[in-house]
PDB file of C-alpha atoms in Angstrom:
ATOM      1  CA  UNK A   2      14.063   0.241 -26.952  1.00  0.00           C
ATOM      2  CA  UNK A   3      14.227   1.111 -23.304  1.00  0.00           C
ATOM      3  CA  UNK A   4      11.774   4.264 -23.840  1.00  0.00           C
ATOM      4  CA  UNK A   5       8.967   1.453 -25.917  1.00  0.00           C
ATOM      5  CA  UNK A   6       9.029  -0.656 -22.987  1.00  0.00           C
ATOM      6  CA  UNK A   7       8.677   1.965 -20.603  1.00  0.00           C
ATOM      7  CA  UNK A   8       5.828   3.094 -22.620  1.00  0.00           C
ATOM      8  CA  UNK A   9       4.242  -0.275 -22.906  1.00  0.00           C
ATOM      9  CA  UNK A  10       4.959  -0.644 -19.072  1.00  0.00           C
ATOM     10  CA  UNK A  11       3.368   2.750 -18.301  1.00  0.00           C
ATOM     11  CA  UNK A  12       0.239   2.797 -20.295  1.00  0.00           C
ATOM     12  CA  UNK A  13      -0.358  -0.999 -18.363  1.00  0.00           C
ATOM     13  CA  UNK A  14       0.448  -0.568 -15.163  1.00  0.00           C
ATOM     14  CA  UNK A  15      -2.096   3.089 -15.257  1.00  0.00           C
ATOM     15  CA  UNK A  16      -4.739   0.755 -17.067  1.00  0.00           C
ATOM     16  CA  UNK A  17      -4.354  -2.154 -14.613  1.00  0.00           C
ATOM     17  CA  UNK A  18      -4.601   0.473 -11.420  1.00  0.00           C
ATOM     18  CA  UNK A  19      -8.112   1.975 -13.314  1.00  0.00           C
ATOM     19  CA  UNK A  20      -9.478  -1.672 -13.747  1.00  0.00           C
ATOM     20  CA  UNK A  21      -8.895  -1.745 -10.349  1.00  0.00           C
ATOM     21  CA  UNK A  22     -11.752   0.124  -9.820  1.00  0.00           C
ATOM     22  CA  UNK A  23     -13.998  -1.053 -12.817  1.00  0.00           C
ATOM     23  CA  UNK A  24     -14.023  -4.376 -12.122  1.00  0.00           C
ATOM     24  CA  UNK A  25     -17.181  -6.695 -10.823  1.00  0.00           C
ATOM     25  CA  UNK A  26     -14.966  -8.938  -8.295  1.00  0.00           C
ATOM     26  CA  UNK A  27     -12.812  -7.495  -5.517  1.00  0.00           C
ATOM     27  CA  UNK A  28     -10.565 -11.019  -6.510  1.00  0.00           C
ATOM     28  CA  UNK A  29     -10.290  -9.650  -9.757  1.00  0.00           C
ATOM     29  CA  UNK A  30      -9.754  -6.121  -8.028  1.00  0.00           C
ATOM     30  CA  UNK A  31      -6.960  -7.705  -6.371  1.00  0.00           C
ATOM     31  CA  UNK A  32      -4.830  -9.544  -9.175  1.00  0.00           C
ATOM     32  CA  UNK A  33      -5.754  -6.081 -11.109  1.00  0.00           C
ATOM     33  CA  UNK A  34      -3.824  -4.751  -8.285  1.00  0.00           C
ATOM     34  CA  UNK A  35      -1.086  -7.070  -8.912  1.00  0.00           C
ATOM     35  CA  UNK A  36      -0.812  -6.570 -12.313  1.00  0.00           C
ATOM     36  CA  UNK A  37      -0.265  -2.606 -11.962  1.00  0.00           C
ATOM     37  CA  UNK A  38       2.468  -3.192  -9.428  1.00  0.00           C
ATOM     38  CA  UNK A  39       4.282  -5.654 -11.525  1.00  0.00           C
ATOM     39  CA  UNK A  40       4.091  -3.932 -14.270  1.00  0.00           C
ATOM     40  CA  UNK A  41       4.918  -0.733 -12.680  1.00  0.00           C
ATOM     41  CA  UNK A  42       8.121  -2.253 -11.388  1.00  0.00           C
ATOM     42  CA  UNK A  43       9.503  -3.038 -14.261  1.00  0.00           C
ATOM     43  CA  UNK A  44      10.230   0.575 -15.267  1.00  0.00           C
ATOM     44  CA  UNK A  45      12.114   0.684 -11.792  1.00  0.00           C
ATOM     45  CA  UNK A  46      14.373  -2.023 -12.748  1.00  0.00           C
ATOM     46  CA  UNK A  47      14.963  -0.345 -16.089  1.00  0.00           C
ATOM     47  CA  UNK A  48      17.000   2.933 -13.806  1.00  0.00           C
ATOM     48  CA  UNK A  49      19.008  -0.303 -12.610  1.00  0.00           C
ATOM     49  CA  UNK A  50      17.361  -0.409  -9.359  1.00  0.00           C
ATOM     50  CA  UNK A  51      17.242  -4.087  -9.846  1.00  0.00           C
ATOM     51  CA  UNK A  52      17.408  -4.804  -5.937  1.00  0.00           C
ATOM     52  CA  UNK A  53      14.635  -2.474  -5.274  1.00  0.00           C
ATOM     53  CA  UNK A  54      12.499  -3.790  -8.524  1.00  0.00           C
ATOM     54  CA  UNK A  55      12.583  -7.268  -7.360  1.00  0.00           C
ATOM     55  CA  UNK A  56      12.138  -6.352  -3.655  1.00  0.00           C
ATOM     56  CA  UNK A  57       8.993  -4.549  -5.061  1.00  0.00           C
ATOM     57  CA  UNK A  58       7.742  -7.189  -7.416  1.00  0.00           C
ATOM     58  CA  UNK A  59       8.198 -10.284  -4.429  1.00  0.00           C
ATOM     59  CA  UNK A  60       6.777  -8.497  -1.127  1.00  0.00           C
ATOM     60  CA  UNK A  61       3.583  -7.552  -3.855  1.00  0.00           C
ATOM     61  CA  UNK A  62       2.918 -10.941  -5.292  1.00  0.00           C
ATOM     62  CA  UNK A  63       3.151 -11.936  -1.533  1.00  0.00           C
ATOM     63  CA  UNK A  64       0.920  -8.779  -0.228  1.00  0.00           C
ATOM     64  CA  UNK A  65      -1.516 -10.039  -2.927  1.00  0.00           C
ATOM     65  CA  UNK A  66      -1.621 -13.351  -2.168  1.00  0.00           C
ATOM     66  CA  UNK A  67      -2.874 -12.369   1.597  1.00  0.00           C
ATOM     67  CA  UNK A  68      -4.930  -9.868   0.180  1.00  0.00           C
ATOM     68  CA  UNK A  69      -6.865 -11.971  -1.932  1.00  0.00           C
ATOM     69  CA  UNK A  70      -7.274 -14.133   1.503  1.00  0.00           C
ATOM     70  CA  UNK A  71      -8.863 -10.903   3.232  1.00  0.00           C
ATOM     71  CA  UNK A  72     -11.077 -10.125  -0.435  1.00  0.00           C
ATOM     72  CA  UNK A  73     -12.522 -13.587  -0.085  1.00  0.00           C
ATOM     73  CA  UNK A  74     -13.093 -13.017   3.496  1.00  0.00           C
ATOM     74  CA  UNK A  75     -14.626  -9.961   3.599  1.00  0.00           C
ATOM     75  CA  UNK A  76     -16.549 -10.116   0.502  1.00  0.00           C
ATOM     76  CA  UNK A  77     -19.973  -9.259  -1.256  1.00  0.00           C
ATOM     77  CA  UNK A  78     -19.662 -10.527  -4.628  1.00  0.00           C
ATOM     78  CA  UNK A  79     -17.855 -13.358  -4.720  1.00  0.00           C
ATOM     79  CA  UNK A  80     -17.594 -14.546  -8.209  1.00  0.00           C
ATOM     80  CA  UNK A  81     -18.527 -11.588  -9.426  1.00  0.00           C
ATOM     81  CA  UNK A  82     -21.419 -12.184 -11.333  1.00  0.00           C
ATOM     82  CA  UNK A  83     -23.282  -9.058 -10.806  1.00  0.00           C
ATOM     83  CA  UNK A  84     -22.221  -5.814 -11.386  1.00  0.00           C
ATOM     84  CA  UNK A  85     -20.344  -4.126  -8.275  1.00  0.00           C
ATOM     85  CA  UNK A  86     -20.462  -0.527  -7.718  1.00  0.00           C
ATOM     86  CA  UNK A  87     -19.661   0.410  -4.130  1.00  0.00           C
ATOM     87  CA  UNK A  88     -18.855   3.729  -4.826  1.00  0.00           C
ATOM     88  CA  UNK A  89     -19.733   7.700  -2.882  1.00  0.00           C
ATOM     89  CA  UNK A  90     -19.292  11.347  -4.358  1.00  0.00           C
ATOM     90  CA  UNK A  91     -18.065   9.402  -7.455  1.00  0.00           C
ATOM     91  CA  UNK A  92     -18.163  12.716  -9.590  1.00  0.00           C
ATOM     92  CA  UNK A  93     -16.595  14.190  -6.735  1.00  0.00           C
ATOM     93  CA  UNK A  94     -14.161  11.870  -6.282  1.00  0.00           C
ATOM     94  CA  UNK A  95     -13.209  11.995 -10.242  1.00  0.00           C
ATOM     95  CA  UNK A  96     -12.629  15.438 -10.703  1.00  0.00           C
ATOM     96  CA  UNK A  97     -10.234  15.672  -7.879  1.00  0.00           C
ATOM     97  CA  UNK A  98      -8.050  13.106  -8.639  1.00  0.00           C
ATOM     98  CA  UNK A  99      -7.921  14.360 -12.340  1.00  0.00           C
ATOM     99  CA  UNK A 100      -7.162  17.948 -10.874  1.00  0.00           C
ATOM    100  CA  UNK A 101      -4.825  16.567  -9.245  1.00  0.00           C
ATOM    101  CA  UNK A 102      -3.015  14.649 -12.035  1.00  0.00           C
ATOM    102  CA  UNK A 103      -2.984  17.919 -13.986  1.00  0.00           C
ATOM    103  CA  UNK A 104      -1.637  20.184 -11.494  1.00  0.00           C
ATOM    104  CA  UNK A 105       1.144  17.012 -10.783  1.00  0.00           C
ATOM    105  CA  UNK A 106       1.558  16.959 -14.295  1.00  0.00           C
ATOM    106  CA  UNK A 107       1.794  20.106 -14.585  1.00  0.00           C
ATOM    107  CA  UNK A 108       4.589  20.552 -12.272  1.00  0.00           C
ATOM    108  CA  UNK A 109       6.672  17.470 -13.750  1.00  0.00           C
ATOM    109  CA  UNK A 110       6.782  19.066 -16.971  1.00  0.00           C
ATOM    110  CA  UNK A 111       7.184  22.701 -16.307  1.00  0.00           C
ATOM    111  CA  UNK A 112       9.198  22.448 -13.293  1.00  0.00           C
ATOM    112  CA  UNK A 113      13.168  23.024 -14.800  1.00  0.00           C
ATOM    113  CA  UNK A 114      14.495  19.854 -12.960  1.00  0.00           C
ATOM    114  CA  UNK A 115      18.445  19.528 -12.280  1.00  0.00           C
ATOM    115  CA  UNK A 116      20.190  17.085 -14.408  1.00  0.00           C
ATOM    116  CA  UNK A 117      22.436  15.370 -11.610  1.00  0.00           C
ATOM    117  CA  UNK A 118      25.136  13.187 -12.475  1.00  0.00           C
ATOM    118  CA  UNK A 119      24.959   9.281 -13.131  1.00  0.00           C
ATOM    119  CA  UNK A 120      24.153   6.827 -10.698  1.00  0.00           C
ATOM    120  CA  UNK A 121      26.903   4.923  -9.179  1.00  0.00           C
ATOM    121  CA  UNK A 122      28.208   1.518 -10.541  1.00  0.00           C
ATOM    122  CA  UNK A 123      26.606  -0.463  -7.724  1.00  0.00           C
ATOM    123  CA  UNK A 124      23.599   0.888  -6.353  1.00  0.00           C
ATOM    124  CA  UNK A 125      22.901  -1.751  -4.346  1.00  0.00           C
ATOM    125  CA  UNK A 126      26.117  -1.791  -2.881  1.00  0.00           C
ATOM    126  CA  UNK A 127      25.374   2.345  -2.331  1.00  0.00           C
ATOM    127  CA  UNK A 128      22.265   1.645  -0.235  1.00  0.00           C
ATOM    128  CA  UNK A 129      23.419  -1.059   1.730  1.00  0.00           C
ATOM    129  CA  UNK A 130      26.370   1.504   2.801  1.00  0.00           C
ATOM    130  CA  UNK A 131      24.117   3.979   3.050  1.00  0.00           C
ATOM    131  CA  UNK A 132      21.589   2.347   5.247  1.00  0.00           C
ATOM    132  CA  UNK A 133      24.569   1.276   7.431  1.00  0.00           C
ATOM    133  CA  UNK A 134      25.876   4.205   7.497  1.00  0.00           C
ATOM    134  CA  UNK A 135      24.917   7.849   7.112  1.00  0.00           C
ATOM    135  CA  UNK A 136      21.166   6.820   6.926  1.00  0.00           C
ATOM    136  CA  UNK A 137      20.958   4.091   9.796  1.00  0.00           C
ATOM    137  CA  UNK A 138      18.109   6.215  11.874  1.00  0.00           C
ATOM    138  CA  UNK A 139      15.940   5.529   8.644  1.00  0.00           C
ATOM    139  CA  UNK A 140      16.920   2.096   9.054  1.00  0.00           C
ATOM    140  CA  UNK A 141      16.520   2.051  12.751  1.00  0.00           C
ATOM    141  CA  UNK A 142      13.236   4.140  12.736  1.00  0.00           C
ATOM    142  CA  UNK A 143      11.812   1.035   9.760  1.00  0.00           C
ATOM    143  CA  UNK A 144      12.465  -1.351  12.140  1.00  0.00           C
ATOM    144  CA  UNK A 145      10.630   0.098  15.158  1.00  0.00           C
ATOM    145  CA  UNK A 146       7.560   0.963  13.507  1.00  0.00           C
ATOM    146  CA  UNK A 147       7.589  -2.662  12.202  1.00  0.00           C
ATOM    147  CA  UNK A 148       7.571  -3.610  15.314  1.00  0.00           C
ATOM    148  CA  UNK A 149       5.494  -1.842  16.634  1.00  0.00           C
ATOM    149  CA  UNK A 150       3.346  -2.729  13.979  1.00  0.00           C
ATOM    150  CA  UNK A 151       3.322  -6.410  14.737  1.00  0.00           C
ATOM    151  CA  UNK A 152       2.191  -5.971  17.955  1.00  0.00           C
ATOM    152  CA  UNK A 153      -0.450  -3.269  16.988  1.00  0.00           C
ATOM    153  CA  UNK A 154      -1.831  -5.675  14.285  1.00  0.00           C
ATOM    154  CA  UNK A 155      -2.089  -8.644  16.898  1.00  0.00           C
ATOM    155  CA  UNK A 156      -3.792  -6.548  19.434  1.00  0.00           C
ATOM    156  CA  UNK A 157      -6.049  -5.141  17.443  1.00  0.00           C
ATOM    157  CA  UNK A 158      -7.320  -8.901  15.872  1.00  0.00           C
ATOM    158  CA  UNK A 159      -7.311 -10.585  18.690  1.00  0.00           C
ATOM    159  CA  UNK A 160     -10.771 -11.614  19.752  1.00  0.00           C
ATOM    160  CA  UNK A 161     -10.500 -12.723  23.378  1.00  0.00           C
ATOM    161  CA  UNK A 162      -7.642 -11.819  24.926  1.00  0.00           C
ATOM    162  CA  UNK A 163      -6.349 -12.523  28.852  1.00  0.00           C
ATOM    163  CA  UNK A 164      -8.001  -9.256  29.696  1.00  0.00           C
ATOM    164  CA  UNK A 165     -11.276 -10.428  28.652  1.00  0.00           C
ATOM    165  CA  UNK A 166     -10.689 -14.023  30.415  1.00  0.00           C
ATOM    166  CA  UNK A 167      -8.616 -12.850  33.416  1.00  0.00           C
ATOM    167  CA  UNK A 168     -10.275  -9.150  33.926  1.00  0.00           C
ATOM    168  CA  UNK A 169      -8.407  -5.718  34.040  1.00  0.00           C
ATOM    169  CA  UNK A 170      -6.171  -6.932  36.619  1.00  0.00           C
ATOM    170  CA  UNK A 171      -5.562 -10.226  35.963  1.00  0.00           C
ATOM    171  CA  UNK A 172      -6.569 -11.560  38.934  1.00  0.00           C
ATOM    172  CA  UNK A 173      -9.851 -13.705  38.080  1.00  0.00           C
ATOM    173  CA  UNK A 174      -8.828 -17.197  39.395  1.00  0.00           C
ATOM    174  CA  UNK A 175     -11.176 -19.252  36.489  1.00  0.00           C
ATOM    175  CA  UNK A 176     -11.481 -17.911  32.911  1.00  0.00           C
ATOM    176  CA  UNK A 177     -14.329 -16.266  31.732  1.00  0.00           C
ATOM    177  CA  UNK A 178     -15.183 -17.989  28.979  1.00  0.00           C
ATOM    178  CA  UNK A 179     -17.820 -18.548  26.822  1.00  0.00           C
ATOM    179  CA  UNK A 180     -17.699 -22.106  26.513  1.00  0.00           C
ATOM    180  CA  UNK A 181     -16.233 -24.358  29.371  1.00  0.00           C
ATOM    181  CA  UNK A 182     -13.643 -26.303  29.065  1.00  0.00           C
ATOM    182  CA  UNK A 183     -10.153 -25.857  27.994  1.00  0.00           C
ATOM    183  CA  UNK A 184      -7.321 -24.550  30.509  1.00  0.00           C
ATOM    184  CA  UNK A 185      -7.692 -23.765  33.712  1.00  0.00           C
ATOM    185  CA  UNK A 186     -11.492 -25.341  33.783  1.00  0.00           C
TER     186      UNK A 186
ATOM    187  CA  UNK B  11      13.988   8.038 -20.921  1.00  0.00           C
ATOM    188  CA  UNK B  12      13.427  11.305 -19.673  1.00  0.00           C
ATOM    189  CA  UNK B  13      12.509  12.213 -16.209  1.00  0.00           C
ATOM    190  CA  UNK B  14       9.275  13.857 -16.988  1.00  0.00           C
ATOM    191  CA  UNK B  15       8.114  10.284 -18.415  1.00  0.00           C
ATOM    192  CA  UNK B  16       8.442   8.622 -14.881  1.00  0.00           C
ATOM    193  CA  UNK B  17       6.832  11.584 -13.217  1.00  0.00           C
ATOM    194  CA  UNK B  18       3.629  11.401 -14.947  1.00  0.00           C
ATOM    195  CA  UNK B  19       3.680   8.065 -14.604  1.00  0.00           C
ATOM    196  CA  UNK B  20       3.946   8.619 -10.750  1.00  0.00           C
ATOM    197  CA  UNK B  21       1.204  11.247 -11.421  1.00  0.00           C
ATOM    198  CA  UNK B  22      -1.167   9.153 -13.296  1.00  0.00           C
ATOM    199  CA  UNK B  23      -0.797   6.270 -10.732  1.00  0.00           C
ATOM    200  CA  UNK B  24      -1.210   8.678  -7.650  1.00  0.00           C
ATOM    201  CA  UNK B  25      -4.367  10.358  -9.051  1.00  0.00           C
ATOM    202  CA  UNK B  26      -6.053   7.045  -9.846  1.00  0.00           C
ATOM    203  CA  UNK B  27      -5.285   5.727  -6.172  1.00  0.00           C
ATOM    204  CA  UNK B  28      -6.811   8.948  -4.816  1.00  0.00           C
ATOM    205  CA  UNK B  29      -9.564   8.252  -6.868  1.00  0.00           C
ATOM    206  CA  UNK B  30      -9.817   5.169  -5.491  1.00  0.00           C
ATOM    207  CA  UNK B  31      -9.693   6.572  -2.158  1.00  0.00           C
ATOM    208  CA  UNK B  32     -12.218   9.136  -2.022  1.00  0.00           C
ATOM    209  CA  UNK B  33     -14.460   7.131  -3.824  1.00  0.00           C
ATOM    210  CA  UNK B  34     -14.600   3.777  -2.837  1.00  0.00           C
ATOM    211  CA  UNK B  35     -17.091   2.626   0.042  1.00  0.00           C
ATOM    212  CA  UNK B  36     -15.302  -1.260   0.940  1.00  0.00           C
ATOM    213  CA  UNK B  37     -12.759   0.009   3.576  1.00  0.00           C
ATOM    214  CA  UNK B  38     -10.393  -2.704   1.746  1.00  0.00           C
ATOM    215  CA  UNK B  39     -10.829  -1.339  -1.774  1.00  0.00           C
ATOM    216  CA  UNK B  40      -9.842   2.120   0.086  1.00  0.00           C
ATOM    217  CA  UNK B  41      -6.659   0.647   1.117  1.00  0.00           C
ATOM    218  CA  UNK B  42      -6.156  -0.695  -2.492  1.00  0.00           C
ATOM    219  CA  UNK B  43      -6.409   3.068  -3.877  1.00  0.00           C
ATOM    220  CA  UNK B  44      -4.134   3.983  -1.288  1.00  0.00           C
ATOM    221  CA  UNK B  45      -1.475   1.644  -1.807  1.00  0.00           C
ATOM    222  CA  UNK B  46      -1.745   2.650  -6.024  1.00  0.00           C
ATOM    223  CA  UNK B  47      -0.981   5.960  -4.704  1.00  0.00           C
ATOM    224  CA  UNK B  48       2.124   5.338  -2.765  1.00  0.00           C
ATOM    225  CA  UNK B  49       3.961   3.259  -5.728  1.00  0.00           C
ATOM    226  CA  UNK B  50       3.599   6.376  -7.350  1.00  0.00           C
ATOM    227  CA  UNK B  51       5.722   7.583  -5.103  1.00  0.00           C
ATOM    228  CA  UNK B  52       8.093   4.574  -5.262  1.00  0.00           C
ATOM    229  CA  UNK B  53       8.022   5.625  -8.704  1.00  0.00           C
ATOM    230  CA  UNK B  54       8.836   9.119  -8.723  1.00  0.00           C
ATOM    231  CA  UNK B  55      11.194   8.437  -5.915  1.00  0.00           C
ATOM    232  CA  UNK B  56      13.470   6.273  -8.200  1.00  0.00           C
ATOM    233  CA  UNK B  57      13.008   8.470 -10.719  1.00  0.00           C
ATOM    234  CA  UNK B  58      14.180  11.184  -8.834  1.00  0.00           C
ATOM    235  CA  UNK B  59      17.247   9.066  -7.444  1.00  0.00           C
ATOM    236  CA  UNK B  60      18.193   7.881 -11.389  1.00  0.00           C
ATOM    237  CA  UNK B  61      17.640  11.716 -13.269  1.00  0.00           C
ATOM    238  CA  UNK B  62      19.035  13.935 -10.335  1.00  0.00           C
ATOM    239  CA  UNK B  63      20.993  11.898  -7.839  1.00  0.00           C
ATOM    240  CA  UNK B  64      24.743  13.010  -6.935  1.00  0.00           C
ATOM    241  CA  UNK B  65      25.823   9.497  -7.122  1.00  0.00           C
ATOM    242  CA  UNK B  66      24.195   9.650  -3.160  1.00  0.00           C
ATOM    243  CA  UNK B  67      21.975   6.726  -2.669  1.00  0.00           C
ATOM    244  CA  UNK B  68      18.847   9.347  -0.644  1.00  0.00           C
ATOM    245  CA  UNK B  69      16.347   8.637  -3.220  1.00  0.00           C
ATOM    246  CA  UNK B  70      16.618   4.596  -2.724  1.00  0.00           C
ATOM    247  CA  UNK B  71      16.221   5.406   0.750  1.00  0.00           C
ATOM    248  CA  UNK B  72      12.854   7.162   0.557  1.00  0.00           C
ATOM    249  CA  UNK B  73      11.816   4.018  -2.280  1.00  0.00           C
ATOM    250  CA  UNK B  74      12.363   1.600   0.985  1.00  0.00           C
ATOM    251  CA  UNK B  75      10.525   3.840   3.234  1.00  0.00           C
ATOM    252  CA  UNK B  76       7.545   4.222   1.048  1.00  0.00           C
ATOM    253  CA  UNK B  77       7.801   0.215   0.453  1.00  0.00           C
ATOM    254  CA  UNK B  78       7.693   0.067   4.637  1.00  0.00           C
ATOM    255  CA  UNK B  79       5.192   2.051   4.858  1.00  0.00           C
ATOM    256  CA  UNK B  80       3.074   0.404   2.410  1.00  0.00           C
ATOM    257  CA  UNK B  81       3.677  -2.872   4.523  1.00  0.00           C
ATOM    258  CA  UNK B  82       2.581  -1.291   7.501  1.00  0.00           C
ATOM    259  CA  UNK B  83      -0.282   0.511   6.126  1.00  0.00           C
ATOM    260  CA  UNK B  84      -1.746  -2.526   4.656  1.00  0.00           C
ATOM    261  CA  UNK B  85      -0.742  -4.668   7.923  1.00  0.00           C
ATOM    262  CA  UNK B  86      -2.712  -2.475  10.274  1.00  0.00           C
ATOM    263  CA  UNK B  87      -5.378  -1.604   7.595  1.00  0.00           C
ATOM    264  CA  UNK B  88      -6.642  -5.161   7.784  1.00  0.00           C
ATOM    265  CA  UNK B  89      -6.020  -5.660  11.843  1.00  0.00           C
ATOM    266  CA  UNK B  90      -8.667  -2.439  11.838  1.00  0.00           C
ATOM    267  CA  UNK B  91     -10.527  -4.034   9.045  1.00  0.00           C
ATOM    268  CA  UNK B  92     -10.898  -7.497  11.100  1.00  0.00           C
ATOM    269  CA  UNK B  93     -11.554  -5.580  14.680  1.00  0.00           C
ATOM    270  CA  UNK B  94     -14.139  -3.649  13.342  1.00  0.00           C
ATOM    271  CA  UNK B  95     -15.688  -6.684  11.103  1.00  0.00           C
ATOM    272  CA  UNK B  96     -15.735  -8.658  14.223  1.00  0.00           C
ATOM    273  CA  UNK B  97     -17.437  -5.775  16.671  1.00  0.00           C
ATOM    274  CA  UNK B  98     -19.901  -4.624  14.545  1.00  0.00           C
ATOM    275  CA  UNK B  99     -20.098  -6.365  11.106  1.00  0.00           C
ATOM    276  CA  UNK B 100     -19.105  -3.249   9.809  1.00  0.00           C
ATOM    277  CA  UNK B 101     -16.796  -3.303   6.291  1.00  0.00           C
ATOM    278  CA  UNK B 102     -17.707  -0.243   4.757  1.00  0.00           C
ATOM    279  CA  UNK B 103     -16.451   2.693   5.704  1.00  0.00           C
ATOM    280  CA  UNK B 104     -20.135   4.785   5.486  1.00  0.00           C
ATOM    281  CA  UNK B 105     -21.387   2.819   8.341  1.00  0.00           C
ATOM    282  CA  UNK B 106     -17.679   3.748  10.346  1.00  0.00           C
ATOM    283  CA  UNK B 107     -18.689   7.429  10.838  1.00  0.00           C
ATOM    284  CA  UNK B 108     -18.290   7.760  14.579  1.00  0.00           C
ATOM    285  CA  UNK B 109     -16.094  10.429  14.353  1.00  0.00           C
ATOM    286  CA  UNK B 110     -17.647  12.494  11.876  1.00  0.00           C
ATOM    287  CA  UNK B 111     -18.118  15.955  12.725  1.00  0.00           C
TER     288      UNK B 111
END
């Protein structure tokens, strides 16, 4: 039973990831996306990750959601009613991902992998120990770049900072900005 | 279940993301084949952590780094997206080539 669903789960979430790319609308490009990772998740929660299958499943449906934001912002087709192909070196680009998948393949299957023993009881439990414990510089490193992330990703889209309305130093006694009005005006 | 099942799952997933990646122009559909190809990895990494694991939790621990760094990716992905959108009308990556050699 378990194998048929990861089977059914498998063949979708490959088929949603390739429609992905097939697609006319980068919306539908997006809830393609969303289907893959769904369905890709639930073979995740089958090992009885079910912390890290739902943790997957929610932070996608909400990555999605502000991607779809983004797709609508930044694009061509918008209802997708003419074909879309935005693509370069697609031949290229084909034969090395499917070199790729053979040679991965290829190693999965040949590769005489150890047969370890079963998972703990709890492994939710077993992470949250492990995080606070013998792994906390992965925790502590997460957190950082997240961080540092934040501030990265409000530097980098902010259009007019106080360096452009103050100057390099700060020191400009009015704003320059482009329109009057507003503080210090 | 065998392991071997998840891999090329993993496999399959992380070649059609680096599909995606080489081949799409969109700088956002590039990020979409890029975050295809790391849940392949979140695959294979609980995969790994279920078939082989000494009851150690290590493989969970690279699944929640790979989900971090697919946050961050796509986080700064669209900040570079939305600077470059704004200083040049630029969104495909073709017309980004100021560093080609």
């Amino acid at each position: 039973m378990q194998t048929v669903i990861f089977l059914i789960c498998a063949v979708g979430a490959v088929a949603a990831g390739i429609a992905v790319f097939r697609v006319d609308s980068m919306a539908r490009a997006t809830l393609a996306l969303l289907a893959s990772f769904v369905v890709a998740a639930i073979p995740i929660l089958l090992l009885g990750l079910s912390y890290l299958g739902v943790l997957v499943i929610l932070m996608m449906v909400m990555e999605m959601m502000i991607m779809a934001v983004f797709m609508v912002m930044y694009m061509m087709n918008p209802a997708g009613l003419m074909p879309m192909k935005m693509v370069h070196n697609n031949r290229m680009s084909l034969v090395i991902a499917a070199v790729v998948f053979v040679l991965l393949a290829a190693g999965a299957l040949l590769t005489p992998w150890p047969s370890g023993g079963r998972a703990t009881s709890d492994p939710t439990l077993a992470l949250g120990m492990d995080l606070m414990g013998p792994h906390m510089l992965v925790m502590i490193v997460i957190g950082l770049a997240l961080f540092a992330t934040m501030i990265a990703v409000v530097v980098l889209s902010t259009h007019r900072g106080r360096y452009d309305r103050f100057g390099d130093d700060l020191r400009r006694r009015t704003p320059d900005d482009p329109v009057r009005g507003g503080l210090g005006k | 279940m065998m392991l071997q099942l998840f891999l090329l799952l993993a496999a399959a997933l992380f070649a059609v993301g680096l599909y995606g990646l080489l081949s799409q122009q969109s700088i956002v559909m590039i990020l979409m084949g890029l975050e295809l190809a790391i849940n392949g990895i979140i695959v294979a990494a609980a995969a790994f952590w279920f078939f082989t694991t000494d009851a150690r939790p290590d493989g969970q621990v690279l699944v929640l780094l790979a989900i971090s760094v697919m946050a961050v990716e796509m986080a700064m992905g669209f900040a570079i997206t939305t600077a470059i959108f704004r200083a040049r009308d630029v969104d495909m990556a073709d017309s980004a080539s100021d560093l080609a050699g």
